[in-house]
Amino acid sequence: MQNTEVAARRADAISRGVGVTTQVYAQKAENAEIWDIEGRRFIDFAAGIAVVNTGHRHPRVIEAVKAQLDSFTHTCHQVVPYENYVELAERLNDAVPGNFKKKTIFVTTGAEAVENAVKIARAATNRSAIIAFTGAFHGRTFMGMTLTGKVQPYKVGFGAMMPDVFHVPFPVELHGTTVEDSLGVLEKLFKADVDPSRVAAFIVEPVQGEGGFYEVPRAFMVKLREIADKYGIVLIADEVQTGFARTGALFAMEHHGVVADITTMAKGLGGGFPIAAVTGRADLMDAPGPGGLGGTYGGNPIGVAAGLAVLDVIKDENLCERATQLGNRLKQRLSSLSSSVPQIADIRGPGFMNAVEFNVAGTKTPSPEFTNKVREKALEKGLILLTCGVYGNVIRFLAPITIPDDVFAEALDILETTLVECAKEA
């Protein structure tokens, strides 16, 4: 079987709205490596978009899932509940930042987690307006899509978005938007468009994902918390991509010295199995009435079992520290290439949630063409990379945090060779 054969079948059978980054069809995966149906090996620097932080098929995750399969696979927690759902909720309540009583619900996807966080904030405040940020990504459901601060490709052709959602520029000094600029727009928004007493929540990614891996400046997060407290606004941290050791801490908000009222999570929690969660202040989480939250597959026991194992692996294998070590090595390697690759405009990211941004050499003009060329050439050499950013000029690095040192070194060599070759050809 060839990749081209399956690609042709895919084009005939699947909606074109489901885009793909590569035409590599997976046959097997282990830790940070993937083999396709033609037997070719790839080093995975995507991790299913920050899902397998603990690596593909981590033995402890697989063992936990197999044990759960031998017991039961589904009862629907709202019909016949089960203890491991309660245990994982207890552990997340303890782990999510905040010195207050917390409660948790489980759903299936990150977009569902965001939707439910908005529902909870609205129910708790009896308000409807939500403020998000440009460049944000919060999912592809209608509320998630509305909150997302990026039109192409997420909003094109889908008509009017949900009402009472407002966007404030995300502070990115590299692109000319300072913390003061963003706060100034927020102040004008309160004067011109929405009374702050009508705002239910701010929702913010501590590090933007699809938007380009820009970290929220600490000063901005502190000020956002102050404004939320002043007006009784709920602060929602979207940790769907940043969570579970990716940034060098279990949750990225730990870097800011600021506590969110509600935290959404998914991706890395399940180690490859679908599960998402919302954890927040108990008084907020209890605002919806019984039956107002939940879902048929929410907190599926397979995903819950995987989640418990993932938390154990992160702790026992010191993955937060490992993420910081790997990220530092990657950023140092990229920094060493700045003179030979003049297209490099910025290297950034906490822990092992890193990115390199490319401009046309000698200018401040974003270069999505160069960025995509790097991605394609790296793939030819056996390294899977992802792009992101409002301008499409960012490569983001999301390899499993469990990647072996020798495989990581091999990947860095491929990356260096690729960047140097692309720079010479530009």
CSV table of C-alpha atoms in Angstrom, one decimal:
chain,number,residue,atom,x,y,z
A,1,MET,CA,0.0,0.0,0.0
A,2,GLN,CA,1.3,3.5,-0.9
A,3,ASN,CA,0.6,6.9,0.7
A,4,THR,CA,-0.5,8.2,-2.7
A,5,GLU,CA,-3.1,5.5,-3.1
A,6,VAL,CA,-4.7,6.2,0.3
A,7,ALA,CA,-4.5,10.0,-0.4
A,8,ALA,CA,-6.6,9.5,-3.5
A,9,ARG,CA,-9.1,7.4,-1.5
A,10,ARG,CA,-9.2,10.1,1.2
A,11,ALA,CA,-9.8,12.9,-1.3
A,12,ASP,CA,-12.8,10.9,-2.7
A,13,ALA,CA,-14.3,9.9,0.7
A,14,ILE,CA,-13.6,12.7,3.1
A,15,SER,CA,-14.8,16.3,3.2
A,16,ARG,CA,-12.1,18.8,1.9
A,17,GLY,CA,-12.9,20.8,5.0
A,18,VAL,CA,-10.8,18.4,7.0
A,19,GLY,CA,-7.4,19.6,6.1
A,20,VAL,CA,-4.2,17.6,6.6
A,21,THR,CA,-0.6,18.8,7.1
A,22,THR,CA,1.1,15.8,5.5
A,23,GLN,CA,0.2,12.9,3.2
A,24,VAL,CA,2.0,10.5,5.5
A,25,TYR,CA,-0.4,7.7,6.6
A,26,ALA,CA,0.6,6.2,9.9
A,27,GLN,CA,1.1,2.5,10.4
A,28,LYS,CA,2.8,2.5,13.8
A,29,ALA,CA,4.0,4.9,16.4
A,30,GLU,CA,6.3,4.6,19.5
A,31,ASN,CA,7.3,7.5,21.8
A,32,ALA,CA,8.6,10.2,19.4
A,33,GLU,CA,8.7,8.2,16.2
A,34,ILE,CA,6.1,7.3,13.5
A,35,TRP,CA,6.3,4.7,10.7
A,36,ASP,CA,4.1,5.2,7.7
A,37,ILE,CA,2.3,2.5,5.6
A,38,GLU,CA,5.3,2.4,3.3
A,39,GLY,CA,7.7,1.6,6.2
A,40,ARG,CA,9.4,5.0,6.3
A,41,ARG,CA,10.3,6.4,9.7
A,42,PHE,CA,9.6,9.9,10.9
A,43,ILE,CA,10.6,11.9,14.0
A,44,ASP,CA,7.4,13.4,15.3
A,45,PHE,CA,7.7,17.1,16.3
A,46,ALA,CA,3.9,17.5,16.4
A,47,ALA,CA,2.8,15.0,19.0
A,48,GLY,CA,-0.7,15.0,17.6
A,49,ILE,CA,-0.8,18.8,18.3
A,50,ALA,CA,0.5,18.6,21.9
A,51,VAL,CA,-1.6,15.5,22.7
A,52,VAL,CA,1.0,12.8,23.3
A,53,ASN,CA,3.3,14.9,25.6
A,54,THR,CA,4.0,11.5,27.3
A,55,GLY,CA,4.9,10.0,23.9
A,56,HIS,CA,3.0,7.6,21.6
A,57,ARG,CA,1.8,4.5,23.4
A,58,HIS,CA,3.5,5.2,26.7
A,59,PRO,CA,3.6,1.7,28.4
A,60,ARG,CA,1.9,3.0,31.6
A,61,VAL,CA,-0.9,4.7,29.7
A,62,ILE,CA,-1.4,1.6,27.6
A,63,GLU,CA,-1.4,-0.6,30.6
A,64,ALA,CA,-4.0,1.5,32.4
A,65,VAL,CA,-6.2,1.5,29.3
A,66,LYS,CA,-6.0,-2.2,28.9
A,67,ALA,CA,-6.9,-2.7,32.5
A,68,GLN,CA,-10.0,-0.5,32.1
A,69,LEU,CA,-11.0,-2.4,28.9
A,70,ASP,CA,-11.1,-5.5,30.9
A,71,SER,CA,-13.6,-3.9,33.3
A,72,PHE,CA,-16.0,-1.8,31.2
A,73,THR,CA,-15.8,0.8,28.4
A,74,HIS,CA,-18.9,2.9,28.8
A,75,THR,CA,-21.9,3.3,31.1
A,76,CYS,CA,-22.3,7.1,30.7
A,77,HIS,CA,-21.3,8.8,34.0
A,78,GLN,CA,-24.7,10.5,34.3
A,79,VAL,CA,-26.4,7.1,34.3
A,80,VAL,CA,-24.1,4.7,36.1
A,81,PRO,CA,-21.1,6.7,37.5
A,82,TYR,CA,-17.7,5.2,38.3
A,83,GLU,CA,-15.0,5.9,40.9
A,84,ASN,CA,-12.1,6.7,38.6
A,85,TYR,CA,-14.0,9.7,37.2
A,86,VAL,CA,-14.1,11.0,40.8
A,87,GLU,CA,-10.5,10.3,41.4
A,88,LEU,CA,-9.3,12.2,38.3
A,89,ALA,CA,-11.5,15.1,39.3
A,90,GLU,CA,-10.0,15.1,42.8
A,91,ARG,CA,-6.4,15.1,41.4
A,92,LEU,CA,-7.2,17.9,38.9
A,93,ASN,CA,-8.8,19.9,41.7
A,94,ASP,CA,-5.5,19.6,43.6
A,95,ALA,CA,-3.3,20.2,40.6
A,96,VAL,CA,-4.9,23.2,39.0
A,97,PRO,CA,-3.4,26.5,40.4
A,98,GLY,CA,-5.5,28.3,43.0
A,99,ASN,CA,-5.8,28.1,46.8
A,100,PHE,CA,-9.5,27.7,46.9
A,101,LYS,CA,-12.0,24.8,46.7
A,102,LYS,CA,-12.4,23.6,43.1
A,103,LYS,CA,-14.7,21.3,41.2
A,104,THR,CA,-14.3,19.6,37.8
A,105,ILE,CA,-16.4,18.3,34.9
A,106,PHE,CA,-15.2,16.0,32.1
A,107,VAL,CA,-16.1,16.3,28.4
A,108,THR,CA,-14.5,14.9,25.3
A,109,THR,CA,-12.7,17.7,23.4
A,110,GLY,CA,-11.0,21.1,24.0
A,111,ALA,CA,-13.8,22.9,22.2
A,112,GLU,CA,-16.3,21.3,24.5
A,113,ALA,CA,-14.3,22.4,27.5
A,114,VAL,CA,-14.3,26.0,26.2
A,115,GLU,CA,-18.0,25.9,25.5
A,116,ASN,CA,-18.8,24.6,29.0
A,117,ALA,CA,-16.5,27.2,30.6
A,118,VAL,CA,-18.5,29.9,28.9
A,119,LYS,CA,-21.7,28.3,30.0
A,120,ILE,CA,-20.5,28.1,33.6
A,121,ALA,CA,-19.3,31.7,33.6
A,122,ARG,CA,-22.6,33.0,32.2
A,123,ALA,CA,-24.6,30.9,34.7
A,124,ALA,CA,-22.5,32.1,37.6
A,125,THR,CA,-22.5,35.8,36.7
A,126,ASN,CA,-25.9,36.1,35.0
A,127,ARG,CA,-24.1,38.0,32.3
A,128,SER,CA,-23.6,37.2,28.6
A,129,ALA,CA,-20.6,39.1,27.1
A,130,ILE,CA,-17.3,37.4,26.6
A,131,ILE,CA,-13.9,39.0,25.8
A,132,ALA,CA,-11.3,37.1,23.9
A,133,PHE,CA,-8.1,38.1,22.0
A,134,THR,CA,-6.9,38.4,18.4
A,135,GLY,CA,-4.9,35.4,17.3
A,136,ALA,CA,-6.6,33.1,19.8
A,137,PHE,CA,-7.8,29.6,19.0
A,138,HIS,CA,-10.6,28.1,21.1
A,139,GLY,CA,-12.1,25.5,18.8
A,140,ARG,CA,-14.3,24.9,15.8
A,141,THR,CA,-17.7,24.8,17.4
A,142,PHE,CA,-19.7,27.9,16.9
A,143,MET,CA,-18.8,29.5,20.2
A,144,GLY,CA,-15.2,28.3,19.9
A,145,MET,CA,-15.0,29.6,16.4
A,146,THR,CA,-16.5,32.9,17.5
A,147,LEU,CA,-14.0,33.2,20.3
A,148,THR,CA,-11.1,32.4,18.0
A,149,GLY,CA,-9.3,35.5,16.8
A,150,LYS,CA,-8.3,34.2,13.4
A,151,VAL,CA,-10.6,34.3,10.4
A,152,GLN,CA,-8.7,32.1,7.9
A,153,PRO,CA,-9.5,29.2,7.8
A,154,TYR,CA,-11.7,28.9,10.8
A,155,LYS,CA,-14.5,31.3,10.2
A,156,VAL,CA,-14.6,31.6,6.4
A,157,GLY,CA,-18.0,30.7,4.9
A,158,PHE,CA,-19.8,29.9,8.1
A,159,GLY,CA,-21.9,33.0,8.3
A,160,ALA,CA,-22.6,35.2,11.4
A,161,MET,CA,-20.8,34.4,14.6
A,162,MET,CA,-22.3,34.1,18.0
A,163,PRO,CA,-23.4,37.4,19.6
A,164,ASP,CA,-21.9,39.2,22.5
A,165,VAL,CA,-18.3,38.2,21.9
A,166,PHE,CA,-15.6,40.9,21.6
A,167,HIS,CA,-11.9,40.8,20.7
A,168,VAL,CA,-9.0,42.8,22.1
A,169,PRO,CA,-5.6,42.9,20.4
A,170,PHE,CA,-3.2,40.3,21.9
A,171,PRO,CA,0.0,42.0,23.1
A,172,VAL,CA,2.8,41.0,20.8
A,173,GLU,CA,5.6,43.6,20.8
A,174,LEU,CA,7.3,41.9,17.9
A,175,HIS,CA,4.3,43.0,15.8
A,176,GLY,CA,3.9,46.4,17.3
A,177,THR,CA,1.3,45.8,20.0
A,178,THR,CA,2.4,46.6,23.5
A,179,VAL,CA,0.8,45.7,26.8
A,180,GLU,CA,-0.3,49.3,27.0
A,181,ASP,CA,-1.8,49.2,23.5
A,182,SER,CA,-3.9,46.1,24.4
A,183,LEU,CA,-5.1,47.6,27.8
A,184,GLY,CA,-6.0,50.9,26.0
A,185,VAL,CA,-8.2,49.0,23.5
A,186,LEU,CA,-9.9,47.2,26.4
A,187,GLU,CA,-10.6,50.5,28.1
A,188,LYS,CA,-12.0,51.9,24.9
A,189,LEU,CA,-14.1,48.7,24.5
A,190,PHE,CA,-15.6,49.3,27.9
A,191,LYS,CA,-16.5,52.9,26.9
A,192,ALA,CA,-17.7,52.3,23.4
A,193,ASP,CA,-19.2,48.8,23.1
A,194,VAL,CA,-19.8,46.9,26.2
A,195,ASP,CA,-20.5,47.8,29.9
A,196,PRO,CA,-18.0,45.9,32.0
A,197,SER,CA,-20.8,45.0,34.4
A,198,ARG,CA,-22.3,42.9,31.5
A,199,VAL,CA,-19.1,40.9,30.8
A,200,ALA,CA,-19.2,37.4,32.1
A,201,ALA,CA,-15.6,36.3,31.3
A,202,PHE,CA,-12.2,37.0,29.8
A,203,ILE,CA,-10.8,33.9,28.0
A,204,VAL,CA,-7.1,33.8,27.3
A,205,GLU,CA,-4.4,31.3,26.3
A,206,PRO,CA,-1.3,31.7,28.6
A,207,VAL,CA,0.6,30.9,25.4
A,208,GLN,CA,-1.3,31.3,22.1
A,209,GLY,CA,-1.3,28.1,20.2
A,210,GLU,CA,-2.5,28.5,16.6
A,211,GLY,CA,-1.9,32.2,17.0
A,212,GLY,CA,1.9,31.8,16.9
A,213,PHE,CA,3.2,30.6,20.4
A,214,TYR,CA,3.2,34.1,21.8
A,215,GLU,CA,3.3,34.0,25.6
A,216,VAL,CA,1.1,36.4,27.5
A,217,PRO,CA,3.4,39.1,29.1
A,218,ARG,CA,3.3,38.7,32.9
A,219,ALA,CA,2.4,42.3,33.4
A,220,PHE,CA,-0.7,41.9,31.1
A,221,MET,CA,-1.9,38.8,32.9
A,222,VAL,CA,-1.6,40.6,36.2
A,223,LYS,CA,-3.5,43.5,35.0
A,224,LEU,CA,-6.2,41.3,33.4
A,225,ARG,CA,-6.7,39.7,36.8
A,226,GLU,CA,-7.0,43.1,38.5
A,227,ILE,CA,-9.6,44.2,36.0
A,228,ALA,CA,-11.5,40.9,36.3
A,229,ASP,CA,-11.6,41.4,40.1
A,230,LYS,CA,-12.7,45.0,39.8
A,231,TYR,CA,-15.7,44.2,37.7
A,232,GLY,CA,-16.6,40.7,38.9
A,233,ILE,CA,-15.5,39.1,35.6
A,234,VAL,CA,-14.5,35.5,35.5
A,235,LEU,CA,-11.0,34.8,34.2
A,236,ILE,CA,-10.8,31.7,32.0
A,237,ALA,CA,-7.4,30.2,31.2
A,238,ASP,CA,-7.5,28.0,28.1
A,239,GLU,CA,-4.8,25.5,28.8
A,240,VAL,CA,-5.9,23.0,26.2
A,241,GLN,CA,-2.5,23.2,24.4
A,242,THR,CA,-0.3,24.6,27.2
A,243,GLY,CA,-1.3,22.0,29.8
A,244,PHE,CA,0.4,18.9,31.2
A,245,ALA,CA,4.1,19.8,31.4
A,246,ARG,CA,4.4,21.3,28.0
A,247,THR,CA,5.6,24.7,29.2
A,248,GLY,CA,7.8,23.4,32.0
A,249,ALA,CA,5.0,23.4,34.5
A,250,LEU,CA,1.9,21.3,34.8
A,251,PHE,CA,-0.1,24.4,33.8
A,252,ALA,CA,1.3,27.5,32.1
A,253,MET,CA,-0.5,29.8,34.5
A,254,GLU,CA,2.0,28.8,37.1
A,255,HIS,CA,4.6,31.0,35.2
A,256,HIS,CA,2.5,34.1,35.7
A,257,GLY,CA,1.8,34.2,39.4
A,258,VAL,CA,-1.8,34.7,38.6
A,259,VAL,CA,-4.7,32.3,39.2
A,260,ALA,CA,-7.6,31.8,36.8
A,261,ASP,CA,-11.1,31.2,38.1
A,262,ILE,CA,-11.8,28.5,35.5
A,263,THR,CA,-9.2,26.4,33.6
A,264,THR,CA,-10.0,24.4,30.4
A,265,MET,CA,-7.8,21.4,29.4
A,266,ALA,CA,-7.7,18.5,26.9
A,267,LYS,CA,-5.0,17.3,24.5
A,268,GLY,CA,-2.1,16.2,26.8
A,269,LEU,CA,-4.5,15.0,29.6
A,270,GLY,CA,-5.4,11.8,27.8
A,271,GLY,CA,-2.0,10.9,26.3
A,272,GLY,CA,-3.7,10.0,23.0
A,273,PHE,CA,-7.2,9.1,24.3
A,274,PRO,CA,-10.0,11.6,24.0
A,275,ILE,CA,-10.8,13.4,27.3
A,276,ALA,CA,-11.2,17.1,28.2
A,277,ALA,CA,-11.9,18.9,31.5
A,278,VAL,CA,-13.1,22.1,33.1
A,279,THR,CA,-11.8,22.8,36.6
A,280,GLY,CA,-12.7,26.0,38.5
A,281,ARG,CA,-13.9,27.6,41.7
A,282,ALA,CA,-16.5,25.4,43.3
A,283,ASP,CA,-19.0,28.2,43.6
A,284,LEU,CA,-18.8,28.9,39.9
A,285,MET,CA,-18.8,25.3,38.9
A,286,ASP,CA,-21.9,24.7,40.9
A,287,ALA,CA,-23.9,27.5,39.2
A,288,PRO,CA,-25.5,25.4,36.5
A,289,GLY,CA,-28.3,23.2,37.7
A,290,PRO,CA,-28.2,19.4,37.6
A,291,GLY,CA,-28.3,18.3,33.9
A,292,GLY,CA,-27.0,21.6,32.7
A,293,LEU,CA,-23.5,20.1,32.1
A,294,GLY,CA,-22.3,16.8,30.9
A,295,GLY,CA,-22.5,14.7,27.7
A,296,THR,CA,-22.9,11.1,26.7
A,297,TYR,CA,-19.2,10.4,26.3
A,298,GLY,CA,-18.0,13.0,28.8
A,299,GLY,CA,-15.4,11.5,31.1
A,300,ASN,CA,-15.4,8.2,29.2
A,301,PRO,CA,-13.7,5.6,31.5
A,302,ILE,CA,-11.0,4.8,29.0
A,303,GLY,CA,-10.0,8.4,28.8
A,304,VAL,CA,-10.2,8.8,32.5
A,305,ALA,CA,-7.9,5.8,33.0
A,306,ALA,CA,-5.4,7.3,30.6
A,307,GLY,CA,-5.6,10.6,32.3
A,308,LEU,CA,-4.7,9.2,35.7
A,309,ALA,CA,-1.7,7.4,34.1
A,310,VAL,CA,-0.6,10.5,32.4
A,311,LEU,CA,-0.5,12.4,35.7
A,312,ASP,CA,1.6,9.6,37.2
A,313,VAL,CA,4.0,9.6,34.3
A,314,ILE,CA,4.5,13.4,34.4
A,315,LYS,CA,5.3,13.3,38.1
A,316,ASP,CA,7.4,10.1,38.2
A,317,GLU,CA,9.5,10.9,35.1
A,318,ASN,CA,9.9,14.6,36.0
A,319,LEU,CA,8.5,15.8,32.7
A,320,CYS,CA,8.2,19.4,33.7
A,321,GLU,CA,11.9,19.6,34.3
A,322,ARG,CA,12.5,17.6,31.2
A,323,ALA,CA,10.4,20.0,29.1
A,324,THR,CA,12.6,22.9,30.2
A,325,GLN,CA,15.8,21.1,29.4
A,326,LEU,CA,14.7,20.1,25.9
A,327,GLY,CA,13.3,23.6,25.2
A,328,ASN,CA,16.6,25.2,26.2
A,329,ARG,CA,18.6,22.9,24.0
A,330,LEU,CA,16.3,23.5,21.0
A,331,LYS,CA,16.3,27.3,21.5
A,332,GLN,CA,20.1,27.3,21.8
A,333,ARG,CA,20.5,25.3,18.6
A,334,LEU,CA,18.2,27.7,16.8
A,335,SER,CA,20.0,30.7,18.2
A,336,SER,CA,23.3,29.4,16.9
A,337,LEU,CA,21.8,29.5,13.4
A,338,SER,CA,20.8,33.1,13.4
A,339,SER,CA,23.7,34.4,11.3
A,340,SER,CA,23.4,31.6,8.7
A,341,VAL,CA,19.6,31.8,8.5
A,342,PRO,CA,18.8,35.6,8.3
A,343,GLN,CA,15.1,34.8,7.9
A,344,ILE,CA,14.9,34.0,11.6
A,345,ALA,CA,13.0,36.8,13.3
A,346,ASP,CA,12.3,35.4,16.7
A,347,ILE,CA,12.9,32.3,18.8
A,348,ARG,CA,10.6,31.9,21.8
A,349,GLY,CA,8.5,29.8,24.1
A,350,PRO,CA,8.5,28.5,27.7
A,351,GLY,CA,9.5,24.9,28.5
A,352,PHE,CA,9.1,22.7,25.4
A,353,MET,CA,6.4,24.8,23.8
A,354,ASN,CA,8.8,26.6,21.4
A,355,ALA,CA,8.6,28.4,18.1
A,356,VAL,CA,10.7,30.1,15.5
A,357,GLU,CA,9.3,32.9,13.4
A,358,PHE,CA,10.5,33.8,9.9
A,359,ASN,CA,10.5,37.0,7.9
A,360,VAL,CA,11.8,37.9,4.5
A,361,ALA,CA,15.6,38.3,5.1
A,362,GLY,CA,16.5,41.8,6.2
A,363,THR,CA,12.9,42.9,6.6
A,364,LYS,CA,10.0,42.8,9.0
A,365,THR,CA,7.7,41.2,6.4
A,366,PRO,CA,6.4,37.8,7.5
A,367,SER,CA,7.4,34.9,5.1
A,368,PRO,CA,4.9,32.1,5.1
A,369,GLU,CA,6.6,30.9,1.9
A,370,PHE,CA,9.9,30.3,3.6
A,371,THR,CA,8.2,28.8,6.6
A,372,ASN,CA,6.3,26.2,4.5
A,373,LYS,CA,9.4,25.4,2.5
A,374,VAL,CA,11.1,24.5,5.8
A,375,ARG,CA,8.2,22.3,6.8
A,376,GLU,CA,8.2,20.5,3.5
A,377,LYS,CA,12.0,20.0,3.3
A,378,ALA,CA,12.1,18.7,6.9
A,379,LEU,CA,9.4,16.2,6.1
A,380,GLU,CA,11.4,15.0,3.1
A,381,LYS,CA,14.2,14.4,5.6
A,382,GLY,CA,12.0,12.5,8.0
A,383,LEU,CA,11.0,15.3,10.5
A,384,ILE,CA,7.4,16.2,11.0
A,385,LEU,CA,6.9,19.9,11.8
A,386,LEU,CA,3.8,22.1,12.2
A,387,THR,CA,3.3,25.8,11.2
A,388,CYS,CA,1.1,28.3,12.9
A,389,GLY,CA,0.6,32.1,13.4
A,390,VAL,CA,-1.8,34.6,12.0
A,391,TYR,CA,0.7,35.2,9.1
A,392,GLY,CA,1.5,31.5,8.7
A,393,ASN,CA,5.2,32.3,9.3
A,394,VAL,CA,5.9,30.3,12.5
A,395,ILE,CA,7.2,26.8,13.0
A,396,ARG,CA,6.0,25.4,16.3
A,397,PHE,CA,7.8,22.6,18.1
A,398,LEU,CA,5.7,20.1,20.0
A,399,ALA,CA,7.7,16.9,20.2
A,400,PRO,CA,6.8,14.4,23.0
A,401,ILE,CA,8.6,15.4,26.2
A,402,THR,CA,9.6,11.8,26.5
A,403,ILE,CA,11.7,11.9,23.3
A,404,PRO,CA,15.0,10.0,23.8
A,405,ASP,CA,18.1,12.1,23.7
A,406,ASP,CA,19.6,10.4,20.6
A,407,VAL,CA,16.3,10.9,18.7
A,408,PHE,CA,16.2,14.5,19.8
A,409,ALA,CA,19.8,15.1,18.7
A,410,GLU,CA,19.0,13.5,15.3
A,411,ALA,CA,16.0,15.8,14.9
A,412,LEU,CA,18.0,18.9,15.7
A,413,ASP,CA,20.6,17.9,13.1
A,414,ILE,CA,17.8,17.5,10.5
A,415,LEU,CA,16.3,20.9,11.5
A,416,GLU,CA,19.7,22.6,11.2
A,417,THR,CA,20.4,21.1,7.8
A,418,THR,CA,17.0,22.0,6.6
A,419,LEU,CA,17.1,25.6,7.8
A,420,VAL,CA,20.6,26.2,6.3
A,421,GLU,CA,19.6,24.7,2.9
A,422,CYS,CA,16.4,26.7,2.8
A,423,ALA,CA,18.3,29.9,3.6
A,424,LYS,CA,20.8,29.3,0.8
A,425,GLU,CA,18.0,28.6,-1.7
A,426,ALA,CA,16.0,31.7,-0.7
